[in-house]
Amino acid sequence: LCVTMNAEMEFSFLEEGFSAKDIVEQKIKESSLTVTVPPVRDPFSLQACVERRLLFCFSSVLRTLASLGTGFDCASKTEIQLVQSLGVDAGRIIYANPCKQASQIKYAAAHGVQMMTFDSEVELMKVARCHDNAKLVLRIATDDSKAVCRLSVKFGVPVKACRGLLERARELGLDVIGVSFHVGSGCTDPNAYTQAIADARCVFDIGNELGFKMDLLDIGGGFPGSDDAALQFEEITAVINPALDKYFPADTEVKVIAEPGRFYVASAYTLVVNIIAKKVIEDEDEDEEDERSGEKTVMYYVNDGVYGSFNCILYDHAHCMPTLHKKRKPDEVRYPSSIWGPTCDGLDRIVELCSLPDLQVGDWLVFENMGAYTVAASSTFNGFQKPDLHYIMSRRAW
């Protein structure tokens, strides 16, 4: 066997000499041995631990992250409840949603969560009414024009407006302890961090001038988590670290935090889907000038889609391309193909065009790097269930 079960936790050890691809093959064989007729072939996802040069994370299991001393960026009351149920101290939580419901601010106050972000006077007044013991972090806008997913269109205040907000916070008797920003997910220009850090320094100086003790800087997230990203993590840190050394040297005693969710989990998931239907379209166009005339195209339908694990296509601008779990002959004829999800919605298209050999119903397709903004935001629209999760970890890493 490729794996052996850990009796105390719900994951399997990946034995020496085996890889995630071996697990895919094993799980596919297991699904084919089911006694049901026809066999049950649900999609499934392998959630493997991620080993990085600088960081180590056992999948995205919150309990393990909590035990490692990780801090948590929470966007809502429910997320606060979840991490506190794991024993996470309130001091390790930042309520990093600049636009919060008053009732949820009161919940944070009642449960000891003090750090929270803001970017408007209205938010300051809500906090003043609901949580006078809050430790506030001012969210500033950044130039995220070169990011795939822009966030400053929704959150953040321009630097030129920060003094007025900080003065208003002082009038309300609130405590501002730092600055946060986010250059957008999928940032393609690391220099955006340099300008954002310089802007944060400017806001720190204004805050200190007004009497606040500013000692927290949140540099946001969106860091790439897979090797096929256009901009690599090391390229970003090569810009961030010198900027921090320049504007926030060690003797300033400013604590720097970040939101490395995508970095942790993007490459931790491998999604495996089954072909449930197939449609062949013969091109009867006899136009001699069209090189593709007379060529067939194939539509494949699989048992997960954009309402499930592939919602990243709609909401994270992801481009998902499959690999085959079995090797094919290099000279095998391939056909223009599209891949579709199982729902009745015409928007449920996973891949518009790719080149695939002639596959059959029951064959499997593998999608790697499916950890970020996938199963976490999936639904069961049309009654299609979420994929089964199988947790694996190398014994050497354990």
Tab-separated table of C-alpha atoms in Angstrom, residues 21 86 99 119 127 163 342:
chain	number	residue	atom	x	y	z
A	21	LYS	CA	-0.042	10.284	-8.098
A	86	LEU	CA	-10.076	25.103	18.813
A	99	CYS	CA	-17.002	46.621	7.070
A	119	ASP	CA	-11.380	52.239	6.723
A	127	VAL	CA	-16.806	50.442	16.993
A	163	ARG	CA	-5.018	61.973	9.006
A	342	PRO	CA	-22.533	18.201	-13.966
